[in-house]
CSV table of C-alpha atoms in Angstrom, one decimal:
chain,number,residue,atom,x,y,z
A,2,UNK,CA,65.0,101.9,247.9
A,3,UNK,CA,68.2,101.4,246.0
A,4,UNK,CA,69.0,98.8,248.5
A,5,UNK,CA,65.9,96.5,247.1
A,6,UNK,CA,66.5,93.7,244.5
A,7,UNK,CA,65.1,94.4,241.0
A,8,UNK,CA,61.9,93.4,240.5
A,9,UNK,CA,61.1,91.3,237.3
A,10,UNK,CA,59.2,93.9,235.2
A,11,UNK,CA,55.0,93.6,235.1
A,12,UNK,CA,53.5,95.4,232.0
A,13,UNK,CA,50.6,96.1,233.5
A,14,UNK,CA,52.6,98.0,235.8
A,15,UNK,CA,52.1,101.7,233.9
A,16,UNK,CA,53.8,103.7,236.9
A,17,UNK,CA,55.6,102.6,240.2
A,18,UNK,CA,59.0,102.6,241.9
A,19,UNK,CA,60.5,103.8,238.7
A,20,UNK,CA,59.2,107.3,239.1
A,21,UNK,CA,58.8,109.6,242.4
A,22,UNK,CA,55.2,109.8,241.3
A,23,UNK,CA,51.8,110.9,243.9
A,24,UNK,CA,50.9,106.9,243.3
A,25,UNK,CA,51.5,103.8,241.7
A,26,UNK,CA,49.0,103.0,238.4
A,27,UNK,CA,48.3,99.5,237.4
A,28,UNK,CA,46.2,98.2,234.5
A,29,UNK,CA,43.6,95.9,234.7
A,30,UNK,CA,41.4,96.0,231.7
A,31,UNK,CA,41.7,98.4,228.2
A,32,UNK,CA,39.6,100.5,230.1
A,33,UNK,CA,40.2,100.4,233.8
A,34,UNK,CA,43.7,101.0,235.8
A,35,UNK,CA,43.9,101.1,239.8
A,36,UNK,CA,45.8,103.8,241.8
A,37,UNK,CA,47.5,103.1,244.9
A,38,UNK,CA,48.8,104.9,247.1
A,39,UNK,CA,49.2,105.2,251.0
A,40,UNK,CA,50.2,108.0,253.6
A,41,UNK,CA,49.7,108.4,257.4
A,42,UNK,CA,50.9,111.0,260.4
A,43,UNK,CA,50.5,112.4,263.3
A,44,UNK,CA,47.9,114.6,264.6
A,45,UNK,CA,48.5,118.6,263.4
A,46,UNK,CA,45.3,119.8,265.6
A,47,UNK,CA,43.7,119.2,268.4
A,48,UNK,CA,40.5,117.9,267.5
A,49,UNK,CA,40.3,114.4,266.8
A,50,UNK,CA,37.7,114.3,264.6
A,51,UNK,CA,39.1,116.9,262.9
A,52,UNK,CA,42.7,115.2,262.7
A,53,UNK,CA,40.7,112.2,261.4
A,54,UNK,CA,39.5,114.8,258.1
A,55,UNK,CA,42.5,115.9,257.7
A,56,UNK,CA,44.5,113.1,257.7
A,57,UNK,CA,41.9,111.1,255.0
A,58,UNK,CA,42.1,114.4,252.9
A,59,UNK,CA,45.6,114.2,252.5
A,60,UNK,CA,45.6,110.8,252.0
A,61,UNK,CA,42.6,110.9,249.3
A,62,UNK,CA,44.6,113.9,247.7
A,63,UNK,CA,47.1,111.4,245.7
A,64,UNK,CA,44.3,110.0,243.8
A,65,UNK,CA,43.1,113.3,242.8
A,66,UNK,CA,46.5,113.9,241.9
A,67,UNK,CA,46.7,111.2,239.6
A,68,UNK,CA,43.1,112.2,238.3
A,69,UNK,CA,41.6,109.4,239.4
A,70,UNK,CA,38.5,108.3,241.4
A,71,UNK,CA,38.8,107.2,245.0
A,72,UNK,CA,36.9,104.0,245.3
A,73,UNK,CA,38.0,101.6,248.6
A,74,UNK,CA,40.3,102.9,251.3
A,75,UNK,CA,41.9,100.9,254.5
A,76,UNK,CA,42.7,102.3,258.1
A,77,UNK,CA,46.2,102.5,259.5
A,78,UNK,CA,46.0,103.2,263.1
A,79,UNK,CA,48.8,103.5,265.6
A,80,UNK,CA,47.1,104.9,268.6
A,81,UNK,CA,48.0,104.7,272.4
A,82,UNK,CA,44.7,103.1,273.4
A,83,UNK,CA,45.4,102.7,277.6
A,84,UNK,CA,46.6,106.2,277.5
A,85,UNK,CA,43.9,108.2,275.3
A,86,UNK,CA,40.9,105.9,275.4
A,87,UNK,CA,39.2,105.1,272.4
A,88,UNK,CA,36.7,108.0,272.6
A,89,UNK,CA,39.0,109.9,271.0
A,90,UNK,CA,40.0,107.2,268.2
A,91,UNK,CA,36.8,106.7,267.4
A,92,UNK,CA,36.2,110.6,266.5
A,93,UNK,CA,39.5,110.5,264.3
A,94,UNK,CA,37.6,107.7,262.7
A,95,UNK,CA,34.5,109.0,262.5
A,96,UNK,CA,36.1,111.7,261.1
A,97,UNK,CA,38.3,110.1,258.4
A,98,UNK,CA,34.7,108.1,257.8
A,99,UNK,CA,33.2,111.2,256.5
A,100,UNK,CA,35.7,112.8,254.4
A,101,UNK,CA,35.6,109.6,252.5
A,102,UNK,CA,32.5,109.6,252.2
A,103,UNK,CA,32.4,112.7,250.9
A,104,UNK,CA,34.6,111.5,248.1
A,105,UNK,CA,32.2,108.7,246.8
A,106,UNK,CA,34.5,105.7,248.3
A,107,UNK,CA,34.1,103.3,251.4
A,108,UNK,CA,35.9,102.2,253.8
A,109,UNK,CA,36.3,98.3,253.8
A,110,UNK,CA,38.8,98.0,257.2
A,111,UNK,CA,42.5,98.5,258.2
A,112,UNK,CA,44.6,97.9,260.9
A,113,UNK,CA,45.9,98.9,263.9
A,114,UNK,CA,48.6,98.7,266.7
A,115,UNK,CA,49.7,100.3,270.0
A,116,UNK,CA,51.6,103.1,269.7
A,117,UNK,CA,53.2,105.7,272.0
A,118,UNK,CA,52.4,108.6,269.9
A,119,UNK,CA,49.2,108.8,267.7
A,120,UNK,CA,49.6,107.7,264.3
A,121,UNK,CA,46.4,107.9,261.3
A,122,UNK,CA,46.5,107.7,257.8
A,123,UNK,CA,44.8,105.7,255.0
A,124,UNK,CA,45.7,103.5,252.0
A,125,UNK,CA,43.7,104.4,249.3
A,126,UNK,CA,42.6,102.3,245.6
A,127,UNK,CA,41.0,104.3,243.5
A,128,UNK,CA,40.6,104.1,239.3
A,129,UNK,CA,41.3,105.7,236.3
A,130,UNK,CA,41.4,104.9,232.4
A,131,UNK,CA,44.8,103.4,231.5
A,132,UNK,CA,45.4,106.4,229.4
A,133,UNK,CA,43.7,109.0,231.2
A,134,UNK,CA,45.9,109.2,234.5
A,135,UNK,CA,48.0,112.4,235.4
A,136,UNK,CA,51.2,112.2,236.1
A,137,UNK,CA,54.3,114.9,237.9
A,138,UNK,CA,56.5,114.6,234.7
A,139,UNK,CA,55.4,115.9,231.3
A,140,UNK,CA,55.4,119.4,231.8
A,141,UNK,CA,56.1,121.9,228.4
A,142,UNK,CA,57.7,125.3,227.9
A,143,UNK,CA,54.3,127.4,227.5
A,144,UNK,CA,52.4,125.8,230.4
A,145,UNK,CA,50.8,127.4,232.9
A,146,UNK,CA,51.5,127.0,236.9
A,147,UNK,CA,48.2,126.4,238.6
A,148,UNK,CA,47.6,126.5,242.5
A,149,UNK,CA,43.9,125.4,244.4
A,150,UNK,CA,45.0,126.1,247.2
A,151,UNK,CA,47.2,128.9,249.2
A,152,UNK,CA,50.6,127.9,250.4
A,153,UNK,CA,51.8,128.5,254.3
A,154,UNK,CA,50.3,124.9,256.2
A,155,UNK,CA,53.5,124.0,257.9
A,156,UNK,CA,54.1,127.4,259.0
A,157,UNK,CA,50.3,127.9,260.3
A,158,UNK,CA,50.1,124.5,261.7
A,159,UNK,CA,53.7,124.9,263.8
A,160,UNK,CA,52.4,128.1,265.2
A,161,UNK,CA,49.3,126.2,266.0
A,162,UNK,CA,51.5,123.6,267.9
A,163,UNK,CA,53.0,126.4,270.0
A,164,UNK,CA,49.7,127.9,270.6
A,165,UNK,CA,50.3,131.5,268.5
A,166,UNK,CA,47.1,130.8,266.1
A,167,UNK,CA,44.1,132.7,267.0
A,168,UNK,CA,40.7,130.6,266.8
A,169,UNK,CA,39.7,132.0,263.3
A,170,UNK,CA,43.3,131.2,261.8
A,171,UNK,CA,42.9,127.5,263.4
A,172,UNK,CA,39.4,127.6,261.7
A,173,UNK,CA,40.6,128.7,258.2
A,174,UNK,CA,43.8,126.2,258.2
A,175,UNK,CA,41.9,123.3,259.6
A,176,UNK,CA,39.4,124.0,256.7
A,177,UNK,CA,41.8,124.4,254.0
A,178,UNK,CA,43.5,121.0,254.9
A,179,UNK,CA,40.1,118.9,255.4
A,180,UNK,CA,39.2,120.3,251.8
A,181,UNK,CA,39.2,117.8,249.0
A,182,UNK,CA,41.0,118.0,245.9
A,183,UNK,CA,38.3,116.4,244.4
A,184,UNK,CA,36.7,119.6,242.4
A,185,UNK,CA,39.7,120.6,241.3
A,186,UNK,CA,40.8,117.3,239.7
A,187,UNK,CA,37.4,117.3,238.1
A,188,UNK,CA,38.0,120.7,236.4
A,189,UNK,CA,41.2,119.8,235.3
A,190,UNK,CA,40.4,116.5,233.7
A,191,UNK,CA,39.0,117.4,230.7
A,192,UNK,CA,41.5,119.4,229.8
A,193,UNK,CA,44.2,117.1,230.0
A,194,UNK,CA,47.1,119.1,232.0
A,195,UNK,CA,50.3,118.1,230.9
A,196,UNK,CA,51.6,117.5,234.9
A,197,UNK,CA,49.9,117.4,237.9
A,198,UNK,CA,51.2,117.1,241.9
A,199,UNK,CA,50.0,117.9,244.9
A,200,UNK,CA,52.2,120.0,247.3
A,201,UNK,CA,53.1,118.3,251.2
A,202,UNK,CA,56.1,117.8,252.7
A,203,UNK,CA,58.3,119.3,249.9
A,204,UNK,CA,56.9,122.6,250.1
A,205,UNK,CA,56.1,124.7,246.8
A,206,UNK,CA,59.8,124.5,245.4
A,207,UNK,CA,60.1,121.2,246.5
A,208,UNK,CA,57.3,119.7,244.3
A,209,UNK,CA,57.8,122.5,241.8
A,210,UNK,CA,61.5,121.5,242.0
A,211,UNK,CA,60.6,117.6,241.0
A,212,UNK,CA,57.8,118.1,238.4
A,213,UNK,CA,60.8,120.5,236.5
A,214,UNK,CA,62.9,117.8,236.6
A,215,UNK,CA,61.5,114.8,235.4
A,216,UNK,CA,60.1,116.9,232.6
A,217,UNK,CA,63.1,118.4,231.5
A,218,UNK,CA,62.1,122.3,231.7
A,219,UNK,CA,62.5,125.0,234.4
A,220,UNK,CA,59.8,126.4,236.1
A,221,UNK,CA,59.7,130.4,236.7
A,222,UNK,CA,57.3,131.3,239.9
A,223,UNK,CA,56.5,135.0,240.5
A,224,UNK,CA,56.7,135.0,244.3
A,225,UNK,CA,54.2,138.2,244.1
A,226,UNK,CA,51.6,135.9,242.5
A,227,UNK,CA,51.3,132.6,244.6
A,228,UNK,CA,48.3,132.4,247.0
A,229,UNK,CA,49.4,132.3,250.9
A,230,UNK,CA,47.6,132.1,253.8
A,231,UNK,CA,47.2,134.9,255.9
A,232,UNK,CA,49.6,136.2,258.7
A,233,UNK,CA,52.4,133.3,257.1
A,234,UNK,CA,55.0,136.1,256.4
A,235,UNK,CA,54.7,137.3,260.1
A,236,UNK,CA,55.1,133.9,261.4
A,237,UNK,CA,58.1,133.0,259.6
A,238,UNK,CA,59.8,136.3,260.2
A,239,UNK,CA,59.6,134.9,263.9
A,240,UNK,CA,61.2,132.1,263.3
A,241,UNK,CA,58.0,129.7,263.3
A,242,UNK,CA,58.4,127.0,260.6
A,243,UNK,CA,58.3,123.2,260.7
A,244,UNK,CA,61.9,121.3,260.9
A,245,UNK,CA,61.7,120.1,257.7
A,246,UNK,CA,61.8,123.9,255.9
A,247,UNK,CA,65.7,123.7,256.8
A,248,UNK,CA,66.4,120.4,255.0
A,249,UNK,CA,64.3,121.2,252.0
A,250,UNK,CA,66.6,124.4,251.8
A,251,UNK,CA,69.4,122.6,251.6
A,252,UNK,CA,68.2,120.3,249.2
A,253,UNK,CA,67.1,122.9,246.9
A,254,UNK,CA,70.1,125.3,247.4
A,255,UNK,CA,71.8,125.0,244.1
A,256,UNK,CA,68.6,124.4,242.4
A,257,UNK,CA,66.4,127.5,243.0
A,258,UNK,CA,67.8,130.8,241.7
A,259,UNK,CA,65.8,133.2,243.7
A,260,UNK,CA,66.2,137.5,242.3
A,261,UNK,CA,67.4,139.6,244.3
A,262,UNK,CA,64.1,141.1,245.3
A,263,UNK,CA,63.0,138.0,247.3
């Protein structure tokens, strides 16, 4: 990004490239911002239609983050169409159709290309007052470190990849990603939380890790406390985590001091 020309600066523009934020937030009225933001992958289970939920979830999830209201969202497709047929796209759409659904917005269209490996994913608008918006910075010594969901995706959904999940751990992971954040940013709105994210690729630290940052503060997390799905630790003591754990290590090696009891 670095590698961009500056653009000339737009005060309507209230957050965008300027901070590694869930989305971008800009104003239109005293009363009435938009919140952008767009996300896409390949499929993590088997089902399509229940790749197609999970993939708008996470996709819906940075609008929630920003404590806003999903209202209009747009398909990105990258599908191998000769190969798969488009059976199967249509139940990743049909299931992408009614997770966002279920979140009050529409669909209004997309687009789409041939790809060798399945790609879905949606770009999302939704609202928010101009004043009103969460962000991942702001944080404040006192605060309180809240989780809505239990940690240990990547891990469960490797092991599903290699085909070590039973049926009721694919059930309970698939369920937990396919959940909306929708009731949870709806509880925390009126109390107005100092800093909100949502936890993906990063992992925990990773997020936790940014959101310390940008606010200035540390964070202290007491491993014994933070919800994780069941059967992770087994997992990852056989060696079953996604590639990205390693790099996100790395990157956090000098910036995470773990006790000696971990």
């Amino acid at each position: 990004m670095r590698q961009l020309p500056k653009q000339k600066p737009d005060e309507n523009v209230l957050l965008g490239m300027g901070q590694a934020d869930d989305g971008a937030v800009y104003q239109l009225t005293e009363d009435i911002a938009l919140i952008q933001t767009v996300d896409f992958f390949t499929p993590i289970v088997d089902d399509p239609y229940e790749f197609g939920q999970i993939a708008a979830a996470n996709s819906l999830s940075d609008v929630y983050a920003m404590g806003g209201k999903p209202r209009t969202v747009l398909n990105i497709v990258g599908f191998p169409i000769q190969t798969l047929g488009p059976d199967i796209l249509a139940e990743i759409l049909r299931g992408s159709a009614d997770k966002v659904e279920e979140a009050g917005a529409t669909v209004v269209g997309g687009h789409s290309i041939d790809d060798q490996e399945p790609k879905f994913g949606l770009s999302v608008t939704g609202t928010v007052h101009p004043q009103k918006f969460f962000t991942n910075h702001g944080a404040q010594v006192g605060d309180k470190l809240i989780l809505t969901k239990p940690i240990g995706i990547g891990i469960q959904t490797t092991a599903l990849k290699r085909g070590q999940l039973s049926k009721d751990q694919i059930s309970k992971v698939t369920e937990i990603m396919s959940t909306l954040n929708k009731d949870a940013a709806e509880r925390l709105t009126p109390f107005k939380p100092h800093a909100v994210t949502d936890v993906t690729g990063f992992g925990l630290l990773g997020h936790a890790y940014e959101m310390a940052k940008q606010s200035d503060v540390s964070l202290t997390i007491s491993h014994q406390k933070v919800p994780v799905l069941p059967h992770t630790y087994e997992l990852a003591e056989d060696n079953i985590f996604p590639g990205g754990t390693i790099e996100n290590v790395n990157w956090l090696a000098d910036k995470v001091n773990f006790h000696e009891s971990v």
